[in-house]
Amino acid sequence: MPDTKAMQYRIIDRSSSDVAGERERVIAGLHAPAAHIAPKYFYDALGCALYGAICRLPEYYPTRTEVAIFREHRLAIAQAMGLGRQFVDLGAGDCCKAEAWLAFVSPVRYIAVDIAGPEIERALARMAPDYPEVEMLGVIADFGGGLPIDDVLDERPATFFYPGSSIGNFSSQEALHFLKTVRAQCAPRPGSVLLIGADGKKGKTVLDAAYDDALGVTAAFNRNALLHLNARFGFDFDLDGFVHRAFYNEPEGRVEMHLESLREQSVRIGDRVRRFAPGERIHTENSYKYRAEEFESMLRAAGFGSVTRWSSPDEGYFVFYAS
């Protein structure tokens, strides 16, 4: 007999089908005078697991600080959002951050958006039996270049949820563009809102430790990007030839992560060899930090008319509710 059981969740793949073009862009970035890769290449299966471990490290304060703000203000935020909405989880990962909200806001639809398809599929398979009344969808997409979900959303109001200060991976100009993209998705759905976490500027000692922990988990996370590139594109990086470097660049207002060559070495990247000198770096990630008024101004520049802010006691981390 045919299986008549209703599917509990759906996966929609919006990842790029231009594999050759993607590979060429990665090769071009690694052959550039200042070599660089996009942070999305952290997130293969091992990278996702390492990121989960980072979020539990004593040095890495953003996750626990944001969770504390959410706990303290949960009812006020939930009341502002209202019930029965679409809940769009941007950069969903294992979906745990959003799952903590579902019982409070009772969404009719939960839409998890992330580049790591296997991760969100595992998460939705875990969550769906516990929330049979919620339509669950996963969208596999790299939303750094846009937010391809307009045809996934229906006409009802949506809450866009972007926690973890992930907005910091964008430059200020890119962040403004992304916020405008979210606002454009809100406009045809009156009552839609954005709930977003942003990390504040603070002392270099605290920031350096948060991105270069004593156990070396962040170092493993950073170096794993080379393993991912080797497996995905056929490069031949030697992990023993690179070391993790992370530091707060105060004039730029950002933490930078790099992989630094420990020796003179050659790496086959595509059909060419790239020579790395000792001390030469591959730039793998930025994490921009904001003063509260800077980020609020950016939200208003993106078209959000009403902004509410909740802060950690030391004013070092912020949650913004924008409509």
mmCIF file of C-alpha atoms in Angstrom:
data_model
loop_
_atom_site.group_PDB
_atom_site.id
_atom_site.type_symbol
_atom_site.label_atom_id
_atom_site.label_comp_id
_atom_site.label_asym_id
_atom_site.label_seq_id
_atom_site.Cartn_x
_atom_site.Cartn_y
_atom_site.Cartn_z
ATOM 1 C CA MET A 1 0.000 0.000 0.000
ATOM 2 C CA PRO A 2 1.245 3.548 -0.657
ATOM 3 C CA ASP A 3 2.505 5.588 2.291
ATOM 4 C CA THR A 4 -0.265 8.097 3.043
ATOM 5 C CA LYS A 5 1.453 9.661 6.055
ATOM 6 C CA ALA A 6 1.773 13.423 5.634
ATOM 7 C CA MET A 7 5.272 14.757 5.194
ATOM 8 C CA GLN A 8 6.198 16.589 8.397
ATOM 9 C CA TYR A 9 8.635 19.014 6.788
ATOM 10 C CA ARG A 10 9.843 20.106 3.358
ATOM 11 C CA ILE A 11 13.284 21.055 2.079
ATOM 12 C CA ILE A 12 13.634 23.605 -0.715
ATOM 13 C CA ASP A 13 17.076 23.813 -2.292
ATOM 14 C CA ARG A 14 17.994 27.339 -3.397
ATOM 15 C CA SER A 15 21.732 26.750 -3.351
ATOM 16 C CA SER A 16 23.640 27.727 -6.459
ATOM 17 C CA SER A 17 23.686 25.220 -9.292
ATOM 18 C CA ASP A 18 26.688 27.001 -10.835
ATOM 19 C CA VAL A 19 29.288 24.707 -9.270
ATOM 20 C CA ALA A 20 31.956 25.580 -11.832
ATOM 21 C CA GLY A 21 31.404 29.299 -11.328
ATOM 22 C CA GLU A 22 31.558 28.920 -7.547
ATOM 23 C CA ARG A 23 34.820 27.008 -7.805
ATOM 24 C CA GLU A 24 36.315 29.691 -10.029
ATOM 25 C CA ARG A 25 35.326 32.408 -7.558
ATOM 26 C CA VAL A 26 37.000 30.516 -4.708
ATOM 27 C CA ILE A 27 40.130 29.985 -6.811
ATOM 28 C CA ALA A 28 40.247 33.681 -7.707
ATOM 29 C CA GLY A 29 39.970 34.644 -4.033
ATOM 30 C CA LEU A 30 42.803 32.328 -3.021
ATOM 31 C CA HIS A 31 45.049 33.527 -5.853
ATOM 32 C CA ALA A 32 44.384 37.204 -5.036
ATOM 33 C CA PRO A 33 47.332 39.185 -3.606
ATOM 34 C CA ALA A 34 45.508 39.186 -0.260
ATOM 35 C CA ALA A 35 44.095 35.644 -0.257
ATOM 36 C CA HIS A 36 40.585 35.226 1.130
ATOM 37 C CA ILE A 37 37.632 32.857 1.296
ATOM 38 C CA ALA A 38 33.992 33.342 2.279
ATOM 39 C CA PRO A 39 32.959 32.312 5.822
ATOM 40 C CA LYS A 40 30.327 29.966 4.392
ATOM 41 C CA TYR A 41 33.107 27.436 3.788
ATOM 42 C CA PHE A 42 33.391 26.872 7.532
ATOM 43 C CA TYR A 43 30.096 25.021 7.547
ATOM 44 C CA ASP A 44 30.509 21.469 6.397
ATOM 45 C CA ALA A 45 29.350 18.762 8.839
ATOM 46 C CA LEU A 46 32.487 18.979 10.995
ATOM 47 C CA GLY A 47 32.468 22.781 10.881
ATOM 48 C CA CYS A 48 28.849 22.887 12.112
ATOM 49 C CA ALA A 49 29.763 20.617 15.022
ATOM 50 C CA LEU A 50 32.786 22.745 15.904
ATOM 51 C CA TYR A 51 30.700 25.923 15.789
ATOM 52 C CA GLY A 52 28.256 24.327 18.224
ATOM 53 C CA ALA A 53 31.183 23.652 20.551
ATOM 54 C CA ILE A 54 32.420 27.251 20.200
ATOM 55 C CA CYS A 55 29.043 28.526 21.397
ATOM 56 C CA ARG A 56 29.565 26.648 24.673
ATOM 57 C CA LEU A 57 33.095 27.889 25.371
ATOM 58 C CA PRO A 58 33.658 30.115 28.422
ATOM 59 C CA GLU A 59 35.466 32.728 26.306
ATOM 60 C CA TYR A 60 32.724 32.965 23.703
ATOM 61 C CA TYR A 61 30.234 35.254 25.404
ATOM 62 C CA PRO A 62 27.799 36.195 22.542
ATOM 63 C CA THR A 63 25.622 33.075 22.686
ATOM 64 C CA ARG A 64 25.085 32.958 26.450
ATOM 65 C CA THR A 65 24.687 36.744 26.647
ATOM 66 C CA GLU A 66 22.006 36.749 23.975
ATOM 67 C CA VAL A 67 20.236 33.804 25.614
ATOM 68 C CA ALA A 68 20.204 35.718 28.917
ATOM 69 C CA ILE A 69 18.639 38.761 27.227
ATOM 70 C CA PHE A 70 16.010 36.555 25.590
ATOM 71 C CA ARG A 71 15.191 34.861 28.889
ATOM 72 C CA GLU A 72 14.850 38.122 30.770
ATOM 73 C CA HIS A 73 12.639 39.748 28.134
ATOM 74 C CA ARG A 74 10.979 36.688 26.599
ATOM 75 C CA LEU A 75 7.401 37.597 27.462
ATOM 76 C CA ALA A 76 7.726 41.222 26.362
ATOM 77 C CA ILE A 77 9.311 40.223 23.052
ATOM 78 C CA ALA A 78 6.780 37.455 22.456
ATOM 79 C CA GLN A 79 3.904 39.811 23.209
ATOM 80 C CA ALA A 80 5.308 42.338 20.730
ATOM 81 C CA MET A 81 5.634 39.669 18.030
ATOM 82 C CA GLY A 82 2.185 38.187 18.536
ATOM 83 C CA LEU A 83 0.933 34.707 17.739
ATOM 84 C CA GLY A 84 0.240 32.772 14.564
ATOM 85 C CA ARG A 85 2.935 34.254 12.347
ATOM 86 C CA GLN A 86 5.454 32.883 9.920
ATOM 87 C CA PHE A 87 8.769 32.497 11.742
ATOM 88 C CA VAL A 88 11.804 32.856 9.450
ATOM 89 C CA ASP A 89 15.012 31.614 11.064
ATOM 90 C CA LEU A 90 17.978 33.137 9.204
ATOM 91 C CA GLY A 91 21.211 31.169 9.533
ATOM 92 C CA ALA A 92 19.226 28.498 11.349
ATOM 93 C CA GLY A 93 21.975 25.905 11.809
ATOM 94 C CA ASP A 94 20.696 23.328 14.307
ATOM 95 C CA CYS A 95 17.547 25.465 14.860
ATOM 96 C CA CYS A 96 17.984 25.389 18.657
ATOM 97 C CA LYS A 97 17.936 29.173 19.073
ATOM 98 C CA ALA A 98 14.622 29.474 17.252
ATOM 99 C CA GLU A 99 13.145 26.386 18.882
ATOM 100 C CA ALA A 100 13.272 28.143 22.251
ATOM 101 C CA TRP A 101 10.715 30.645 20.873
ATOM 102 C CA LEU A 102 8.170 28.309 19.309
ATOM 103 C CA ALA A 103 6.161 27.614 22.452
ATOM 104 C CA PHE A 104 5.884 31.350 23.139
ATOM 105 C CA VAL A 105 4.870 32.620 19.700
ATOM 106 C CA SER A 106 2.993 29.589 18.271
ATOM 107 C CA PRO A 107 3.936 30.162 14.627
ATOM 108 C CA VAL A 108 1.817 28.697 11.861
ATOM 109 C CA ARG A 109 4.916 28.184 9.751
ATOM 110 C CA TYR A 110 8.598 27.778 10.638
ATOM 111 C CA ILE A 111 11.056 28.450 7.808
ATOM 112 C CA ALA A 112 14.708 27.583 8.510
ATOM 113 C CA VAL A 113 17.176 29.199 6.099
ATOM 114 C CA ASP A 114 20.818 28.099 6.034
ATOM 115 C CA ILE A 115 23.620 27.129 3.657
ATOM 116 C CA ALA A 116 24.173 23.876 5.581
ATOM 117 C CA GLY A 117 21.424 21.675 4.124
ATOM 118 C CA PRO A 118 22.141 18.477 6.094
ATOM 119 C CA GLU A 119 22.168 20.443 9.338
ATOM 120 C CA ILE A 120 18.709 21.951 8.879
ATOM 121 C CA GLU A 121 17.299 18.671 7.575
ATOM 122 C CA ARG A 122 18.452 16.879 10.743
ATOM 123 C CA ALA A 123 17.044 19.695 12.871
ATOM 124 C CA LEU A 124 13.634 19.685 11.184
ATOM 125 C CA ALA A 125 13.413 15.900 11.394
ATOM 126 C CA ARG A 126 14.034 16.223 15.139
ATOM 127 C CA MET A 127 11.601 19.098 15.691
ATOM 128 C CA ALA A 128 8.679 18.201 13.442
ATOM 129 C CA PRO A 129 7.192 15.424 15.616
ATOM 130 C CA ASP A 130 7.077 17.818 18.588
ATOM 131 C CA TYR A 131 5.292 20.564 16.615
ATOM 132 C CA PRO A 132 2.742 18.788 14.410
ATOM 133 C CA GLU A 133 0.632 21.946 14.187
ATOM 134 C CA VAL A 134 3.483 23.966 12.626
ATOM 135 C CA GLU A 135 4.243 23.766 8.912
ATOM 136 C CA MET A 136 8.007 23.306 8.732
ATOM 137 C CA LEU A 137 10.194 24.183 5.771
ATOM 138 C CA GLY A 138 13.929 24.259 5.269
ATOM 139 C CA VAL A 139 15.446 26.516 2.616
ATOM 140 C CA ILE A 140 19.031 25.759 1.618
ATOM 141 C CA ALA A 141 20.455 29.085 0.516
ATOM 142 C CA ASP A 142 23.479 31.332 0.755
ATOM 143 C CA PHE A 143 21.662 34.537 1.618
ATOM 144 C CA GLY A 144 24.826 36.605 1.531
ATOM 145 C CA GLY A 145 23.839 37.426 -2.041
ATOM 146 C CA GLY A 146 20.130 37.840 -1.378
ATOM 147 C CA LEU A 147 17.201 36.212 0.374
ATOM 148 C CA PRO A 148 15.468 33.869 -2.103
ATOM 149 C CA ILE A 149 12.335 33.149 -0.090
ATOM 150 C CA ASP A 150 9.723 35.583 -1.396
ATOM 151 C CA ASP A 151 7.838 32.789 -3.114
ATOM 152 C CA VAL A 152 8.194 30.574 -0.027
ATOM 153 C CA LEU A 153 6.467 33.065 2.264
ATOM 154 C CA ASP A 154 2.715 33.531 2.107
ATOM 155 C CA GLU A 155 0.804 36.759 2.719
ATOM 156 C CA ARG A 156 0.717 36.511 6.518
ATOM 157 C CA PRO A 157 2.984 38.600 8.790
ATOM 158 C CA ALA A 158 6.447 37.184 9.341
ATOM 159 C CA THR A 159 9.001 37.411 12.116
ATOM 160 C CA PHE A 160 12.539 37.397 10.710
ATOM 161 C CA PHE A 161 14.897 36.024 13.354
ATOM 162 C CA TYR A 162 18.648 36.608 12.971
ATOM 163 C CA PRO A 163 20.382 35.809 16.263
ATOM 164 C CA GLY A 164 23.973 35.283 17.327
ATOM 165 C CA SER A 165 25.371 38.571 15.979
ATOM 166 C CA SER A 166 25.827 36.833 12.609
ATOM 167 C CA ILE A 167 25.096 40.184 10.955
ATOM 168 C CA GLY A 168 28.669 41.014 11.968
ATOM 169 C CA ASN A 169 30.010 38.773 9.188
ATOM 170 C CA PHE A 170 28.891 41.439 6.719
ATOM 171 C CA SER A 171 30.702 44.719 6.224
ATOM 172 C CA SER A 172 28.638 47.745 7.229
ATOM 173 C CA GLN A 173 27.645 48.334 3.607
ATOM 174 C CA GLU A 174 26.742 44.676 3.111
ATOM 175 C CA ALA A 175 24.829 44.623 6.383
ATOM 176 C CA LEU A 176 22.760 47.638 5.338
ATOM 177 C CA HIS A 177 21.998 45.968 2.008
ATOM 178 C CA PHE A 178 20.927 42.774 3.773
ATOM 179 C CA LEU A 179 18.704 44.646 6.225
ATOM 180 C CA LYS A 180 17.075 46.436 3.286
ATOM 181 C CA THR A 181 16.447 43.014 1.721
ATOM 182 C CA VAL A 182 14.715 41.836 4.897
ATOM 183 C CA ARG A 183 12.698 45.057 5.053
ATOM 184 C CA ALA A 184 11.607 44.501 1.449
ATOM 185 C CA GLN A 185 10.269 41.088 2.483
ATOM 186 C CA CYS A 186 8.385 42.721 5.372
ATOM 187 C CA ALA A 187 6.732 45.443 3.280
ATOM 188 C CA PRO A 188 4.092 43.343 1.469
ATOM 189 C CA ARG A 189 3.260 41.553 4.731
ATOM 190 C CA PRO A 190 1.998 44.244 7.126
ATOM 191 C CA GLY A 191 2.947 43.595 10.725
ATOM 192 C CA SER A 192 6.189 41.806 9.852
ATOM 193 C CA VAL A 193 9.198 42.395 12.122
ATOM 194 C CA LEU A 194 12.891 41.654 12.558
ATOM 195 C CA LEU A 195 14.398 40.307 15.793
ATOM 196 C CA ILE A 196 18.190 40.502 15.561
ATOM 197 C CA GLY A 197 21.235 40.242 17.817
ATOM 198 C CA ALA A 198 24.268 42.502 17.438
ATOM 199 C CA ASP A 199 27.529 42.410 19.355
ATOM 200 C CA GLY A 200 28.864 45.603 20.869
ATOM 201 C CA LYS A 201 32.322 47.128 20.714
ATOM 202 C CA LYS A 202 34.395 46.266 23.767
ATOM 203 C CA GLY A 203 37.935 45.719 25.012
ATOM 204 C CA LYS A 204 40.476 43.981 22.802
ATOM 205 C CA THR A 205 41.366 41.421 25.475
ATOM 206 C CA VAL A 206 37.799 40.128 25.697
ATOM 207 C CA LEU A 207 37.327 40.044 21.928
ATOM 208 C CA ASP A 208 40.670 38.400 21.192
ATOM 209 C CA ALA A 209 39.932 35.621 23.704
ATOM 210 C CA ALA A 210 36.420 35.068 22.332
ATOM 211 C CA TYR A 211 37.836 34.251 18.892
ATOM 212 C CA ASP A 212 41.017 32.459 20.003
ATOM 213 C CA ASP A 213 40.013 30.227 22.907
ATOM 214 C CA ALA A 214 42.446 28.376 25.132
ATOM 215 C CA LEU A 215 41.225 24.920 24.047
ATOM 216 C CA GLY A 216 41.814 25.687 20.392
ATOM 217 C CA VAL A 217 38.265 24.918 19.242
ATOM 218 C CA THR A 218 38.043 28.099 17.160
ATOM 219 C CA ALA A 219 41.443 27.304 15.689
ATOM 220 C CA ALA A 220 40.161 23.877 14.619
ATOM 221 C CA PHE A 221 37.016 25.498 13.195
ATOM 222 C CA ASN A 222 39.100 27.926 11.153
ATOM 223 C CA ARG A 223 41.553 25.327 9.860
ATOM 224 C CA ASN A 224 38.724 22.929 9.010
ATOM 225 C CA ALA A 225 37.761 25.348 6.229
ATOM 226 C CA LEU A 226 40.872 24.150 4.387
ATOM 227 C CA LEU A 227 39.752 20.534 4.736
ATOM 228 C CA HIS A 228 36.369 21.533 3.363
ATOM 229 C CA LEU A 229 37.967 23.271 0.372
ATOM 230 C CA ASN A 230 40.183 20.259 -0.295
ATOM 231 C CA ALA A 231 37.218 17.895 -0.284
ATOM 232 C CA ARG A 232 34.869 20.163 -2.222
ATOM 233 C CA PHE A 233 37.168 21.585 -4.873
ATOM 234 C CA GLY A 234 40.126 19.200 -5.042
ATOM 235 C CA PHE A 235 42.766 21.519 -3.545
ATOM 236 C CA ASP A 236 45.714 20.153 -1.561
ATOM 237 C CA PHE A 237 46.104 22.402 1.490
ATOM 238 C CA ASP A 238 48.266 20.891 4.244
ATOM 239 C CA LEU A 239 46.623 21.789 7.545
ATOM 240 C CA ASP A 240 49.936 21.483 9.380
ATOM 241 C CA GLY A 241 51.206 24.375 7.295
ATOM 242 C CA PHE A 242 48.713 26.939 8.643
ATOM 243 C CA VAL A 243 47.924 28.362 12.070
ATOM 244 C CA HIS A 244 44.862 30.218 13.328
ATOM 245 C CA ARG A 245 45.174 33.969 13.915
ATOM 246 C CA ALA A 246 42.338 36.056 15.363
ATOM 247 C CA PHE A 247 42.431 39.604 16.717
ATOM 248 C CA TYR A 248 40.347 42.717 17.167
ATOM 249 C CA ASN A 249 41.151 45.362 14.560
ATOM 250 C CA GLU A 250 39.981 48.372 16.554
ATOM 251 C CA PRO A 251 40.260 51.014 13.787
ATOM 252 C CA GLU A 252 38.013 48.849 11.564
ATOM 253 C CA GLY A 253 35.692 47.879 14.434
ATOM 254 C CA ARG A 254 35.924 44.182 13.658
ATOM 255 C CA VAL A 255 37.442 40.916 14.787
ATOM 256 C CA GLU A 256 39.414 39.318 11.967
ATOM 257 C CA MET A 257 40.189 35.638 11.517
ATOM 258 C CA HIS A 258 43.038 34.461 9.310
ATOM 259 C CA LEU A 259 44.990 31.324 8.521
ATOM 260 C CA GLU A 260 48.692 32.111 8.564
ATOM 261 C CA SER A 261 51.293 30.134 6.655
ATOM 262 C CA LEU A 262 53.938 28.695 8.950
ATOM 263 C CA ARG A 263 56.502 28.110 6.223
ATOM 264 C CA GLU A 264 57.295 28.577 2.566
ATOM 265 C CA GLN A 265 54.838 26.268 0.831
ATOM 266 C CA SER A 266 53.026 25.647 -2.425
ATOM 267 C CA VAL A 267 49.349 24.705 -2.707
ATOM 268 C CA ARG A 268 47.648 23.500 -5.862
ATOM 269 C CA ILE A 269 44.507 25.610 -6.198
ATOM 270 C CA GLY A 270 42.697 24.813 -9.418
ATOM 271 C CA ASP A 271 45.104 24.450 -12.316
ATOM 272 C CA ARG A 272 47.681 26.765 -10.758
ATOM 273 C CA VAL A 273 49.982 26.645 -7.759
ATOM 274 C CA ARG A 274 49.812 29.383 -5.129
ATOM 275 C CA ARG A 275 52.991 29.941 -3.143
ATOM 276 C CA PHE A 276 52.580 31.111 0.424
ATOM 277 C CA ALA A 277 55.460 32.789 2.223
ATOM 278 C CA PRO A 278 55.958 32.362 5.974
ATOM 279 C CA GLY A 279 53.533 34.717 7.709
ATOM 280 C CA GLU A 280 51.309 35.164 4.660
ATOM 281 C CA ARG A 281 47.618 34.923 5.515
ATOM 282 C CA ILE A 282 44.291 33.777 4.139
ATOM 283 C CA HIS A 283 41.517 36.047 5.436
ATOM 284 C CA THR A 284 38.610 33.806 6.444
ATOM 285 C CA GLU A 285 36.162 35.931 8.447
ATOM 286 C CA ASN A 286 35.283 39.342 9.829
ATOM 287 C CA SER A 287 32.975 39.952 12.761
ATOM 288 C CA TYR A 288 31.977 43.610 12.961
ATOM 289 C CA LYS A 289 31.024 45.111 16.304
ATOM 290 C CA TYR A 290 28.634 48.032 16.791
ATOM 291 C CA ARG A 291 27.723 50.719 19.250
ATOM 292 C CA ALA A 292 23.995 50.559 19.973
ATOM 293 C CA GLU A 293 23.252 53.852 18.245
ATOM 294 C CA GLU A 294 25.242 52.795 15.162
ATOM 295 C CA PHE A 295 23.180 49.673 14.648
ATOM 296 C CA GLU A 296 19.884 51.406 15.386
ATOM 297 C CA SER A 297 20.741 54.033 12.756
ATOM 298 C CA MET A 298 21.454 51.253 10.275
ATOM 299 C CA LEU A 299 18.059 49.661 10.955
ATOM 300 C CA ARG A 300 16.338 52.984 10.349
ATOM 301 C CA ALA A 301 18.378 53.551 7.178
ATOM 302 C CA ALA A 302 17.153 50.144 5.993
ATOM 303 C CA GLY A 303 13.571 51.352 6.303
ATOM 304 C CA PHE A 304 12.476 50.132 9.724
ATOM 305 C CA GLY A 305 10.448 52.878 11.379
ATOM 306 C CA SER A 306 10.168 51.563 14.935
ATOM 307 C CA VAL A 307 13.111 50.075 16.837
ATOM 308 C CA THR A 308 13.177 48.691 20.385
ATOM 309 C CA ARG A 309 16.430 47.641 22.041
ATOM 310 C CA TRP A 310 17.277 45.317 24.913
ATOM 311 C CA SER A 311 20.860 45.252 26.200
ATOM 312 C CA SER A 312 23.089 43.135 28.403
ATOM 313 C CA PRO A 313 23.886 44.708 31.820
ATOM 314 C CA ASP A 314 27.295 45.885 30.581
ATOM 315 C CA GLU A 315 25.810 47.305 27.348
ATOM 316 C CA GLY A 316 28.091 44.931 25.450
ATOM 317 C CA TYR A 317 25.454 43.016 23.493
ATOM 318 C CA PHE A 318 22.141 44.113 22.004
ATOM 319 C CA VAL A 319 18.881 42.614 20.774
ATOM 320 C CA PHE A 320 16.840 44.821 18.439
ATOM 321 C CA TYR A 321 13.187 44.467 17.543
ATOM 322 C CA ALA A 322 12.449 46.425 14.379
ATOM 323 C CA SER A 323 9.197 46.921 12.499
#
